[in-house]
Short mmCIF file of N, CA and C in Angstrom, two decimals:
data_model
loop_
_atom_site.label_atom_id
_atom_site.label_comp_id
_atom_site.label_asym_id
_atom_site.label_seq_id
_atom_site.Cartn_x
_atom_site.Cartn_y
_atom_site.Cartn_z
N UNK W 1 3.53 -12.54 -9.30
CA UNK W 1 2.19 -12.62 -9.89
C UNK W 1 2.07 -11.70 -11.11
N UNK W 2 3.19 -11.14 -11.56
CA UNK W 2 3.13 -10.25 -12.72
C UNK W 2 2.62 -8.86 -12.41
N UNK W 3 2.61 -8.51 -11.14
CA UNK W 3 2.15 -7.18 -10.73
C UNK W 3 3.25 -6.15 -10.95
N UNK W 4 2.85 -4.94 -11.28
CA UNK W 4 3.81 -3.85 -11.41
C UNK W 4 3.96 -3.22 -10.02
N UNK W 5 5.20 -3.14 -9.56
CA UNK W 5 5.47 -2.60 -8.24
C UNK W 5 6.66 -1.65 -8.31
N UNK W 6 6.77 -0.75 -7.34
CA UNK W 6 8.01 0.03 -7.26
C UNK W 6 9.16 -0.94 -6.98
N UNK W 7 10.32 -0.65 -7.53
CA UNK W 7 11.48 -1.49 -7.21
C UNK W 7 11.70 -1.40 -5.71
N UNK W 8 11.92 -2.56 -5.09
CA UNK W 8 11.98 -2.64 -3.63
C UNK W 8 13.10 -3.56 -3.19
N UNK W 9 13.59 -3.34 -1.97
CA UNK W 9 14.62 -4.21 -1.41
C UNK W 9 14.52 -4.22 0.11
N UNK W 10 14.75 -5.38 0.69
CA UNK W 10 14.86 -5.50 2.14
C UNK W 10 16.30 -5.24 2.53
N UNK W 11 16.48 -4.48 3.58
CA UNK W 11 17.83 -4.18 4.07
C UNK W 11 17.94 -4.73 5.49
N UNK W 12 18.94 -5.54 5.70
CA UNK W 12 19.15 -6.16 7.02
C UNK W 12 20.03 -5.32 7.93
N UNK W 13 21.07 -4.68 7.34
CA UNK W 13 21.99 -3.90 8.16
C UNK W 13 22.68 -2.85 7.30
N UNK W 14 23.42 -1.99 7.96
CA UNK W 14 24.17 -0.95 7.23
C UNK W 14 25.15 -1.56 6.22
N UNK W 15 25.65 -2.75 6.54
CA UNK W 15 26.61 -3.41 5.65
C UNK W 15 25.98 -3.81 4.31
N UNK W 16 24.65 -3.97 4.28
CA UNK W 16 23.99 -4.40 3.04
C UNK W 16 23.25 -3.27 2.33
N UNK W 17 23.47 -2.04 2.76
CA UNK W 17 22.80 -0.89 2.14
C UNK W 17 23.10 -0.82 0.64
N UNK W 18 24.36 -1.02 0.27
CA UNK W 18 24.74 -0.92 -1.15
C UNK W 18 23.99 -1.92 -2.02
N UNK W 19 23.80 -3.13 -1.51
CA UNK W 19 23.08 -4.16 -2.26
C UNK W 19 21.63 -3.72 -2.48
N UNK W 20 21.00 -3.24 -1.42
CA UNK W 20 19.61 -2.77 -1.51
C UNK W 20 19.46 -1.59 -2.45
N UNK W 21 20.39 -0.64 -2.35
CA UNK W 21 20.33 0.53 -3.23
C UNK W 21 20.48 0.12 -4.69
N UNK W 22 21.35 -0.83 -4.96
CA UNK W 22 21.54 -1.30 -6.33
C UNK W 22 20.24 -1.92 -6.86
N UNK W 23 19.53 -2.66 -6.01
CA UNK W 23 18.28 -3.31 -6.41
C UNK W 23 17.21 -2.31 -6.82
N UNK W 24 17.25 -1.12 -6.25
CA UNK W 24 16.22 -0.14 -6.59
C UNK W 24 16.74 0.94 -7.54
N UNK W 25 17.93 0.76 -8.08
CA UNK W 25 18.44 1.67 -9.10
C UNK W 25 19.35 2.76 -8.60
N UNK W 26 19.82 2.67 -7.35
CA UNK W 26 20.74 3.68 -6.78
C UNK W 26 20.21 5.10 -6.91
N UNK W 27 18.90 5.29 -6.71
CA UNK W 27 18.31 6.62 -6.87
C UNK W 27 17.73 7.13 -5.56
N UNK W 28 17.93 8.40 -5.34
CA UNK W 28 17.30 9.12 -4.23
C UNK W 28 16.47 10.23 -4.84
N UNK W 29 15.41 10.66 -4.19
CA UNK W 29 14.91 10.16 -2.91
C UNK W 29 14.33 8.76 -3.06
N UNK W 30 14.12 8.13 -1.90
CA UNK W 30 13.49 6.82 -1.85
C UNK W 30 12.56 6.80 -0.65
N UNK W 31 11.78 5.74 -0.56
CA UNK W 31 10.86 5.56 0.55
C UNK W 31 11.37 4.41 1.42
N UNK W 32 11.41 4.62 2.72
CA UNK W 32 11.76 3.58 3.68
C UNK W 32 10.49 3.23 4.44
N UNK W 33 10.24 1.93 4.59
CA UNK W 33 9.09 1.46 5.35
C UNK W 33 9.55 0.46 6.38
N UNK W 34 9.06 0.62 7.60
CA UNK W 34 9.31 -0.40 8.61
C UNK W 34 8.26 -1.50 8.44
N UNK W 35 8.63 -2.71 8.79
CA UNK W 35 7.74 -3.85 8.59
C UNK W 35 6.45 -3.73 9.40
N UNK W 36 6.51 -3.05 10.53
CA UNK W 36 5.33 -2.98 11.40
C UNK W 36 4.68 -1.61 11.43
N UNK W 37 4.89 -0.82 10.40
CA UNK W 37 4.26 0.49 10.36
C UNK W 37 2.78 0.38 10.08
N UNK W 38 2.05 1.40 10.45
CA UNK W 38 0.62 1.46 10.20
C UNK W 38 0.18 2.91 10.13
N UNK W 39 -0.82 3.20 9.33
CA UNK W 39 -1.41 4.53 9.21
C UNK W 39 -0.39 5.59 8.78
N UNK W 40 0.57 5.19 7.98
CA UNK W 40 1.59 6.13 7.50
C UNK W 40 2.75 6.32 8.47
N UNK W 41 2.64 5.74 9.65
CA UNK W 41 3.72 5.85 10.64
C UNK W 41 4.73 4.74 10.32
N UNK W 42 5.99 5.11 10.24
CA UNK W 42 7.01 4.14 9.84
C UNK W 42 7.31 4.20 8.36
N UNK W 43 6.71 5.16 7.66
CA UNK W 43 6.99 5.39 6.24
C UNK W 43 7.75 6.71 6.16
N UNK W 44 8.97 6.66 5.63
CA UNK W 44 9.87 7.81 5.70
C UNK W 44 10.41 8.15 4.32
N UNK W 45 10.43 9.44 4.00
CA UNK W 45 11.01 9.96 2.76
C UNK W 45 12.49 10.18 3.03
N UNK W 46 13.36 9.52 2.27
CA UNK W 46 14.80 9.59 2.50
C UNK W 46 15.47 10.21 1.29
N UNK W 47 16.26 11.27 1.53
CA UNK W 47 16.84 12.04 0.43
C UNK W 47 18.29 11.71 0.09
N UNK W 48 18.99 10.96 0.96
CA UNK W 48 20.40 10.66 0.68
C UNK W 48 20.81 9.39 1.40
N UNK W 49 21.94 8.84 1.00
CA UNK W 49 22.45 7.65 1.66
C UNK W 49 22.78 7.95 3.12
N UNK W 50 23.27 9.14 3.37
CA UNK W 50 23.58 9.55 4.75
C UNK W 50 22.31 9.53 5.60
N UNK W 51 21.19 10.06 5.07
CA UNK W 51 19.91 10.02 5.79
C UNK W 51 19.42 8.59 5.97
N UNK W 52 19.62 7.77 4.95
CA UNK W 52 19.18 6.38 5.02
C UNK W 52 19.89 5.65 6.16
N UNK W 53 21.19 5.79 6.23
CA UNK W 53 21.97 5.10 7.27
C UNK W 53 21.60 5.63 8.66
N UNK W 54 21.46 6.94 8.80
CA UNK W 54 21.08 7.51 10.10
C UNK W 54 19.70 7.02 10.53
N UNK W 55 18.77 6.93 9.60
CA UNK W 55 17.42 6.45 9.91
C UNK W 55 17.46 4.98 10.32
N UNK W 56 18.24 4.19 9.59
CA UNK W 56 18.39 2.77 9.94
C UNK W 56 18.99 2.61 11.33
N UNK W 57 19.99 3.43 11.65
CA UNK W 57 20.62 3.35 12.97
C UNK W 57 19.60 3.65 14.07
N UNK W 58 18.78 4.65 13.85
CA UNK W 58 17.77 5.01 14.83
C UNK W 58 16.76 3.87 15.02
N UNK W 59 16.28 3.32 13.91
CA UNK W 59 15.33 2.20 13.99
C UNK W 59 15.96 1.03 14.72
N UNK W 60 17.19 0.68 14.35
CA UNK W 60 17.87 -0.46 14.96
C UNK W 60 18.18 -0.25 16.43
N UNK W 61 18.35 0.99 16.84
CA UNK W 61 18.59 1.29 18.26
C UNK W 61 17.41 0.84 19.11
N UNK W 62 16.20 1.00 18.57
CA UNK W 62 15.00 0.63 19.32
C UNK W 62 14.58 -0.82 19.10
N UNK W 63 14.88 -1.35 17.91
CA UNK W 63 14.53 -2.74 17.63
C UNK W 63 15.43 -3.26 16.52
N UNK W 64 16.46 -3.98 16.92
CA UNK W 64 17.45 -4.46 15.95
C UNK W 64 16.89 -5.52 15.01
N UNK W 65 15.68 -6.02 15.29
CA UNK W 65 15.06 -7.04 14.44
C UNK W 65 13.97 -6.46 13.53
N UNK W 66 13.77 -5.16 13.57
CA UNK W 66 12.74 -4.53 12.73
C UNK W 66 13.12 -4.68 11.26
N UNK W 67 12.18 -5.17 10.47
CA UNK W 67 12.41 -5.27 9.03
C UNK W 67 12.37 -3.90 8.38
N UNK W 68 13.28 -3.65 7.47
CA UNK W 68 13.35 -2.37 6.77
C UNK W 68 13.27 -2.62 5.27
N UNK W 69 12.31 -1.98 4.64
CA UNK W 69 12.11 -2.08 3.21
C UNK W 69 12.40 -0.72 2.60
N UNK W 70 13.15 -0.69 1.51
CA UNK W 70 13.30 0.56 0.76
C UNK W 70 12.65 0.37 -0.61
N UNK W 71 12.05 1.45 -1.09
CA UNK W 71 11.38 1.42 -2.39
C UNK W 71 11.74 2.67 -3.17
N UNK W 72 11.75 2.51 -4.50
CA UNK W 72 11.93 3.69 -5.32
C UNK W 72 10.77 4.64 -5.07
N UNK W 73 11.04 5.93 -5.10
CA UNK W 73 10.01 6.95 -4.90
C UNK W 73 9.35 7.24 -6.25
N UNK W 74 8.03 7.15 -6.27
CA UNK W 74 7.26 7.47 -7.48
C UNK W 74 6.37 8.65 -7.14
N UNK W 75 6.66 9.78 -7.74
CA UNK W 75 5.89 11.00 -7.45
C UNK W 75 4.48 10.85 -8.00
N UNK W 76 3.51 11.22 -7.18
CA UNK W 76 2.11 11.12 -7.58
C UNK W 76 1.30 12.17 -6.83
N UNK W 77 0.15 12.51 -7.37
CA UNK W 77 -0.76 13.43 -6.69
C UNK W 77 -1.71 12.70 -5.74
N UNK W 78 -1.87 11.39 -5.98
CA UNK W 78 -2.76 10.60 -5.13
C UNK W 78 -2.41 9.12 -5.28
N UNK W 79 -2.90 8.35 -4.30
CA UNK W 79 -2.88 6.90 -4.46
C UNK W 79 -4.30 6.40 -4.23
N UNK W 80 -4.49 5.11 -4.39
CA UNK W 80 -5.82 4.52 -4.25
C UNK W 80 -5.80 3.43 -3.21
N UNK W 81 -6.89 3.34 -2.46
CA UNK W 81 -7.13 2.21 -1.56
C UNK W 81 -8.33 1.47 -2.15
N UNK W 82 -8.12 0.20 -2.45
CA UNK W 82 -9.17 -0.63 -3.04
C UNK W 82 -9.47 -1.78 -2.08
N UNK W 83 -10.73 -1.93 -1.73
CA UNK W 83 -11.14 -3.01 -0.85
C UNK W 83 -11.53 -4.20 -1.71
N UNK W 84 -10.85 -5.33 -1.46
CA UNK W 84 -11.14 -6.57 -2.18
C UNK W 84 -11.65 -7.57 -1.16
N UNK W 85 -12.83 -8.13 -1.45
CA UNK W 85 -13.42 -9.12 -0.56
C UNK W 85 -13.84 -10.33 -1.38
N UNK W 86 -13.33 -11.48 -1.01
CA UNK W 86 -13.68 -12.74 -1.65
C UNK W 86 -13.51 -12.68 -3.18
N UNK W 87 -12.39 -12.11 -3.60
CA UNK W 87 -12.07 -12.08 -5.03
C UNK W 87 -12.79 -11.02 -5.84
N UNK W 88 -13.46 -10.09 -5.17
CA UNK W 88 -14.19 -9.03 -5.87
C UNK W 88 -13.81 -7.66 -5.32
N UNK W 89 -13.71 -6.68 -6.19
CA UNK W 89 -13.53 -5.30 -5.75
C UNK W 89 -14.87 -4.81 -5.24
N UNK W 90 -14.92 -4.35 -3.99
CA UNK W 90 -16.18 -3.89 -3.42
C UNK W 90 -16.20 -2.38 -3.18
N UNK W 91 -15.03 -1.73 -3.19
CA UNK W 91 -14.99 -0.28 -2.94
C UNK W 91 -13.62 0.27 -3.29
N UNK W 92 -13.59 1.58 -3.54
CA UNK W 92 -12.32 2.24 -3.84
C UNK W 92 -12.35 3.69 -3.37
N UNK W 93 -11.19 4.18 -2.96
CA UNK W 93 -11.02 5.56 -2.54
C UNK W 93 -9.81 6.16 -3.23
N UNK W 94 -9.90 7.42 -3.55
CA UNK W 94 -8.76 8.20 -4.02
C UNK W 94 -8.25 8.96 -2.80
N UNK W 95 -6.94 8.84 -2.51
CA UNK W 95 -6.37 9.50 -1.34
C UNK W 95 -5.32 10.50 -1.82
N UNK W 96 -5.69 11.78 -1.86
CA UNK W 96 -4.72 12.80 -2.31
C UNK W 96 -3.52 12.88 -1.37
N UNK W 97 -2.37 13.19 -1.93
CA UNK W 97 -1.17 13.37 -1.12
C UNK W 97 -1.35 14.63 -0.27
N UNK W 98 -0.95 14.53 0.99
CA UNK W 98 -1.04 15.67 1.91
C UNK W 98 -0.17 16.81 1.43
N UNK W 99 -0.66 18.02 1.57
CA UNK W 99 0.13 19.20 1.20
C UNK W 99 1.38 19.25 2.08
N UNK W 100 2.54 19.40 1.45
CA UNK W 100 3.80 19.46 2.17
C UNK W 100 4.31 18.12 2.66
N UNK W 101 3.73 17.03 2.17
CA UNK W 101 4.12 15.69 2.60
C UNK W 101 4.19 14.81 1.35
N UNK W 102 4.49 13.55 1.52
CA UNK W 102 4.49 12.60 0.42
C UNK W 102 3.48 11.49 0.66
N UNK W 103 2.91 11.46 1.88
CA UNK W 103 1.98 10.41 2.26
C UNK W 103 0.54 10.81 1.94
N UNK W 104 -0.31 9.78 1.89
CA UNK W 104 -1.71 10.02 1.53
C UNK W 104 -2.65 9.25 2.45
N UNK W 105 -2.24 9.04 3.68
CA UNK W 105 -3.04 8.26 4.62
C UNK W 105 -4.17 9.08 5.22
N UNK W 106 -5.33 8.48 5.30
CA UNK W 106 -6.48 9.13 5.91
C UNK W 106 -6.17 9.46 7.37
N UNK W 107 -5.48 8.56 8.06
CA UNK W 107 -5.13 8.78 9.47
C UNK W 107 -4.19 9.96 9.66
N UNK W 108 -3.53 10.39 8.58
CA UNK W 108 -2.64 11.55 8.64
C UNK W 108 -3.37 12.84 8.27
N UNK W 109 -4.67 12.75 7.96
CA UNK W 109 -5.46 13.95 7.71
C UNK W 109 -5.97 14.11 6.28
N UNK W 110 -5.80 13.12 5.43
CA UNK W 110 -6.28 13.20 4.06
C UNK W 110 -7.80 13.07 4.02
N UNK W 111 -8.44 13.87 3.18
CA UNK W 111 -9.87 13.73 2.92
C UNK W 111 -10.01 12.94 1.63
N UNK W 112 -10.45 11.68 1.72
CA UNK W 112 -10.55 10.84 0.53
C UNK W 112 -11.71 11.25 -0.37
N UNK W 113 -11.63 10.79 -1.60
CA UNK W 113 -12.62 11.09 -2.63
C UNK W 113 -13.01 9.76 -3.27
N UNK W 114 -14.23 9.65 -3.74
CA UNK W 114 -14.64 8.44 -4.47
C UNK W 114 -13.79 8.31 -5.73
N UNK W 115 -13.45 7.09 -6.06
CA UNK W 115 -12.63 6.82 -7.24
C UNK W 115 -13.29 5.76 -8.09
N UNK W 116 -13.48 6.06 -9.36
CA UNK W 116 -13.95 5.06 -10.33
C UNK W 116 -12.72 4.38 -10.90
N UNK W 117 -12.64 3.09 -10.72
CA UNK W 117 -11.50 2.33 -11.20
C UNK W 117 -11.68 1.92 -12.66
N UNK W 118 -10.56 1.79 -13.35
CA UNK W 118 -10.60 1.21 -14.70
C UNK W 118 -10.69 -0.30 -14.55
N UNK W 119 -11.05 -0.99 -15.63
CA UNK W 119 -11.10 -2.45 -15.58
C UNK W 119 -9.72 -3.03 -15.30
N UNK W 120 -8.68 -2.40 -15.86
CA UNK W 120 -7.32 -2.87 -15.63
C UNK W 120 -6.95 -2.74 -14.15
N UNK W 121 -7.29 -1.61 -13.53
CA UNK W 121 -7.00 -1.41 -12.11
C UNK W 121 -7.73 -2.44 -11.26
N UNK W 122 -8.99 -2.71 -11.58
CA UNK W 122 -9.75 -3.72 -10.84
C UNK W 122 -9.08 -5.09 -10.95
N UNK W 123 -8.74 -5.48 -12.17
CA UNK W 123 -8.17 -6.81 -12.36
C UNK W 123 -6.81 -6.94 -11.67
N UNK W 124 -6.01 -5.86 -11.64
CA UNK W 124 -4.71 -5.91 -10.96
C UNK W 124 -4.90 -6.00 -9.45
N UNK W 125 -5.90 -5.33 -8.90
CA UNK W 125 -6.16 -5.42 -7.46
C UNK W 125 -6.63 -6.81 -7.07
N UNK W 126 -7.46 -7.42 -7.90
CA UNK W 126 -7.90 -8.79 -7.64
C UNK W 126 -6.71 -9.75 -7.72
N UNK W 127 -5.87 -9.55 -8.71
CA UNK W 127 -4.67 -10.38 -8.86
C UNK W 127 -3.76 -10.22 -7.63
N UNK W 128 -3.63 -8.98 -7.13
CA UNK W 128 -2.81 -8.75 -5.93
C UNK W 128 -3.37 -9.50 -4.73
N UNK W 129 -4.69 -9.45 -4.55
CA UNK W 129 -5.33 -10.15 -3.43
C UNK W 129 -5.12 -11.66 -3.55
N UNK W 130 -5.27 -12.19 -4.76
CA UNK W 130 -5.07 -13.63 -4.96
C UNK W 130 -3.62 -14.02 -4.72
N UNK W 131 -2.70 -13.14 -5.02
CA UNK W 131 -1.27 -13.47 -4.87
C UNK W 131 -0.88 -13.72 -3.41
N UNK W 132 -1.65 -13.16 -2.49
CA UNK W 132 -1.38 -13.39 -1.06
C UNK W 132 -2.47 -14.27 -0.42
N UNK W 133 -3.32 -14.82 -1.26
CA UNK W 133 -4.40 -15.70 -0.81
C UNK W 133 -5.29 -15.01 0.23
N UNK W 134 -5.58 -13.74 -0.03
CA UNK W 134 -6.36 -12.96 0.93
C UNK W 134 -7.85 -13.01 0.65
N UNK W 135 -8.63 -12.98 1.71
CA UNK W 135 -10.09 -12.94 1.61
C UNK W 135 -10.59 -11.50 1.71
N UNK W 136 -10.03 -10.73 2.64
CA UNK W 136 -10.48 -9.36 2.91
C UNK W 136 -9.24 -8.49 3.02
N UNK W 137 -9.00 -7.64 2.01
CA UNK W 137 -7.76 -6.88 1.94
C UNK W 137 -8.00 -5.47 1.44
N UNK W 138 -7.05 -4.61 1.80
CA UNK W 138 -6.97 -3.29 1.20
C UNK W 138 -5.75 -3.29 0.29
N UNK W 139 -5.96 -3.05 -0.99
CA UNK W 139 -4.85 -2.99 -1.94
C UNK W 139 -4.61 -1.52 -2.26
N UNK W 140 -3.39 -1.06 -2.02
CA UNK W 140 -3.02 0.33 -2.28
C UNK W 140 -2.18 0.39 -3.55
N UNK W 141 -2.49 1.35 -4.40
CA UNK W 141 -1.69 1.50 -5.61
C UNK W 141 -1.53 2.95 -6.01
N UNK W 142 -0.45 3.19 -6.77
CA UNK W 142 -0.22 4.48 -7.42
C UNK W 142 -0.68 4.31 -8.86
N UNK W 143 -1.55 5.18 -9.34
CA UNK W 143 -2.04 5.02 -10.71
C UNK W 143 -0.94 5.30 -11.74
N UNK W 144 -1.07 4.66 -12.88
CA UNK W 144 -0.15 4.94 -13.98
C UNK W 144 -0.62 6.20 -14.70
N UNK W 145 0.22 6.70 -15.59
CA UNK W 145 -0.16 7.90 -16.35
C UNK W 145 -1.36 7.61 -17.25
N UNK W 146 -1.37 6.45 -17.89
CA UNK W 146 -2.51 6.04 -18.70
C UNK W 146 -3.21 4.89 -17.98
N UNK W 147 -4.22 5.22 -17.22
CA UNK W 147 -4.88 4.26 -16.35
C UNK W 147 -5.61 3.16 -17.12
N UNK W 148 -5.97 3.42 -18.37
CA UNK W 148 -6.69 2.42 -19.17
C UNK W 148 -5.77 1.33 -19.70
N UNK W 149 -4.50 1.67 -20.00
CA UNK W 149 -3.63 0.72 -20.68
C UNK W 149 -2.36 0.33 -19.91
N UNK W 150 -1.98 1.09 -18.89
CA UNK W 150 -0.77 0.79 -18.13
C UNK W 150 -1.15 0.31 -16.72
N UNK W 151 -0.53 -0.76 -16.30
CA UNK W 151 -0.80 -1.30 -14.96
C UNK W 151 -0.43 -0.27 -13.89
N UNK W 152 -1.21 -0.24 -12.80
CA UNK W 152 -0.83 0.62 -11.67
C UNK W 152 0.35 0.02 -10.93
N UNK W 153 0.99 0.83 -10.09
CA UNK W 153 2.05 0.36 -9.20
C UNK W 153 1.41 -0.10 -7.90
N UNK W 154 1.42 -1.38 -7.62
CA UNK W 154 0.88 -1.90 -6.35
C UNK W 154 1.93 -1.60 -5.29
N UNK W 155 1.55 -0.78 -4.30
CA UNK W 155 2.52 -0.38 -3.29
C UNK W 155 2.36 -1.12 -1.97
N UNK W 156 1.19 -1.70 -1.75
CA UNK W 156 0.98 -2.34 -0.46
C UNK W 156 -0.30 -3.16 -0.50
N UNK W 157 -0.31 -4.26 0.24
CA UNK W 157 -1.52 -5.04 0.44
C UNK W 157 -1.72 -5.12 1.95
N UNK W 158 -2.84 -4.62 2.42
CA UNK W 158 -3.10 -4.55 3.86
C UNK W 158 -4.03 -5.68 4.28
N UNK W 159 -3.58 -6.48 5.24
CA UNK W 159 -4.39 -7.59 5.74
C UNK W 159 -5.40 -7.15 6.79
N UNK W 160 -5.27 -5.92 7.26
CA UNK W 160 -6.19 -5.38 8.24
C UNK W 160 -6.52 -3.94 7.84
N UNK W 161 -7.23 -3.77 6.72
CA UNK W 161 -7.43 -2.42 6.18
C UNK W 161 -8.44 -1.61 6.97
N UNK W 162 -8.14 -0.33 7.11
CA UNK W 162 -9.10 0.58 7.70
C UNK W 162 -10.28 0.78 6.75
N UNK W 163 -11.44 1.02 7.32
CA UNK W 163 -12.65 1.17 6.49
C UNK W 163 -13.23 2.57 6.54
N UNK W 164 -12.48 3.53 7.10
CA UNK W 164 -12.99 4.89 7.17
C UNK W 164 -13.34 5.45 5.80
N UNK W 165 -14.52 6.01 5.68
CA UNK W 165 -15.03 6.66 4.47
C UNK W 165 -15.44 5.69 3.37
N UNK W 166 -15.20 4.39 3.56
CA UNK W 166 -15.53 3.41 2.52
C UNK W 166 -17.04 3.39 2.25
N UNK W 167 -17.83 3.29 3.32
CA UNK W 167 -19.28 3.17 3.14
C UNK W 167 -19.89 4.38 2.46
N UNK W 168 -19.63 5.56 2.99
CA UNK W 168 -20.30 6.75 2.45
C UNK W 168 -19.84 7.12 1.05
N UNK W 169 -18.58 6.89 0.72
CA UNK W 169 -18.10 7.26 -0.62
C UNK W 169 -18.41 6.21 -1.68
N UNK W 170 -18.78 5.01 -1.26
CA UNK W 170 -19.10 3.94 -2.21
C UNK W 170 -20.54 3.47 -2.13
N UNK W 171 -21.32 4.13 -1.27
CA UNK W 171 -22.74 3.82 -1.12
C UNK W 171 -22.95 2.32 -0.82
N UNK W 172 -22.18 1.82 0.15
CA UNK W 172 -22.30 0.43 0.57
C UNK W 172 -22.25 0.37 2.09
N UNK W 173 -22.48 -0.82 2.63
CA UNK W 173 -22.23 -1.08 4.04
C UNK W 173 -21.30 -2.29 4.08
N UNK W 174 -20.02 -2.02 4.15
CA UNK W 174 -19.02 -3.07 4.05
C UNK W 174 -19.18 -4.11 5.16
N UNK W 175 -19.62 -3.67 6.32
CA UNK W 175 -19.79 -4.60 7.45
C UNK W 175 -20.92 -5.58 7.16
N UNK W 176 -22.01 -5.11 6.56
CA UNK W 176 -23.11 -6.01 6.20
C UNK W 176 -22.69 -6.99 5.11
N UNK W 177 -21.88 -6.52 4.16
CA UNK W 177 -21.40 -7.40 3.09
C UNK W 177 -20.61 -8.56 3.69
N UNK W 178 -19.73 -8.25 4.63
CA UNK W 178 -18.89 -9.29 5.25
C UNK W 178 -19.74 -10.22 6.12
N UNK W 179 -20.62 -9.65 6.93
CA UNK W 179 -21.46 -10.48 7.79
C UNK W 179 -22.38 -11.39 6.99
N UNK W 180 -22.98 -10.87 5.93
CA UNK W 180 -23.86 -11.68 5.09
C UNK W 180 -23.08 -12.85 4.50
N UNK W 181 -21.87 -12.59 4.04
CA UNK W 181 -21.04 -13.64 3.45
C UNK W 181 -20.79 -14.76 4.46
N UNK W 182 -20.42 -14.39 5.68
CA UNK W 182 -20.04 -15.41 6.66
C UNK W 182 -21.22 -16.00 7.43
N UNK W 183 -22.42 -15.45 7.24
CA UNK W 183 -23.61 -16.11 7.80
C UNK W 183 -23.84 -17.45 7.09
N UNK W 184 -23.40 -17.53 5.86
CA UNK W 184 -23.48 -18.77 5.11
C UNK W 184 -22.31 -19.66 5.52
N UNK W 185 -22.60 -20.74 6.24
CA UNK W 185 -21.54 -21.60 6.77
C UNK W 185 -20.69 -22.25 5.67
N UNK W 186 -21.22 -22.34 4.46
CA UNK W 186 -20.43 -22.89 3.35
C UNK W 186 -19.20 -22.01 3.08
N UNK W 187 -19.30 -20.72 3.40
CA UNK W 187 -18.20 -19.80 3.18
C UNK W 187 -17.14 -19.87 4.28
N UNK W 188 -17.33 -20.70 5.27
CA UNK W 188 -16.36 -20.83 6.35
C UNK W 188 -15.20 -21.74 5.96
N UNK W 189 -15.35 -22.47 4.87
CA UNK W 189 -14.33 -23.47 4.50
C UNK W 189 -13.18 -22.85 3.75
#
């Protein structure tokens, strides 16, 4: 969809690690994500190929069918969670990176802050939602250095986004917005 994303690769087994590493530029550190992670759990900072293989072995020991994604690591002070509903941005949060960590999940203890999005960030989040044909999504991104002119890095699209702090930081009631929309039976199609 023309979205800017961290270079990413799916890794099936230890035998294909080299292919995946080549796809993301053979650079460490990198981020490893399990396909079924949630709330920052299953997202791992990996500093070497040796750590990558050991982590994969551990994951595969418990579930040999678990999908493993590796992504280039992009250092940032915060990321954003943007709520997109029915093709419109309805709310946004700035999630600072935890001290001594690389993650920025609210469930891991981050105190979010209200975030004013640029028009470019809004349009990229809407484009991300449309690319997966989503009605109600959380789009997570790392901001670019120049937020007005450079596309953000879309790092994740959540089909079941948490709504903690959304209402109070955006002065909305997200639940009422959704219920009002679906009270109209024309919107069921």
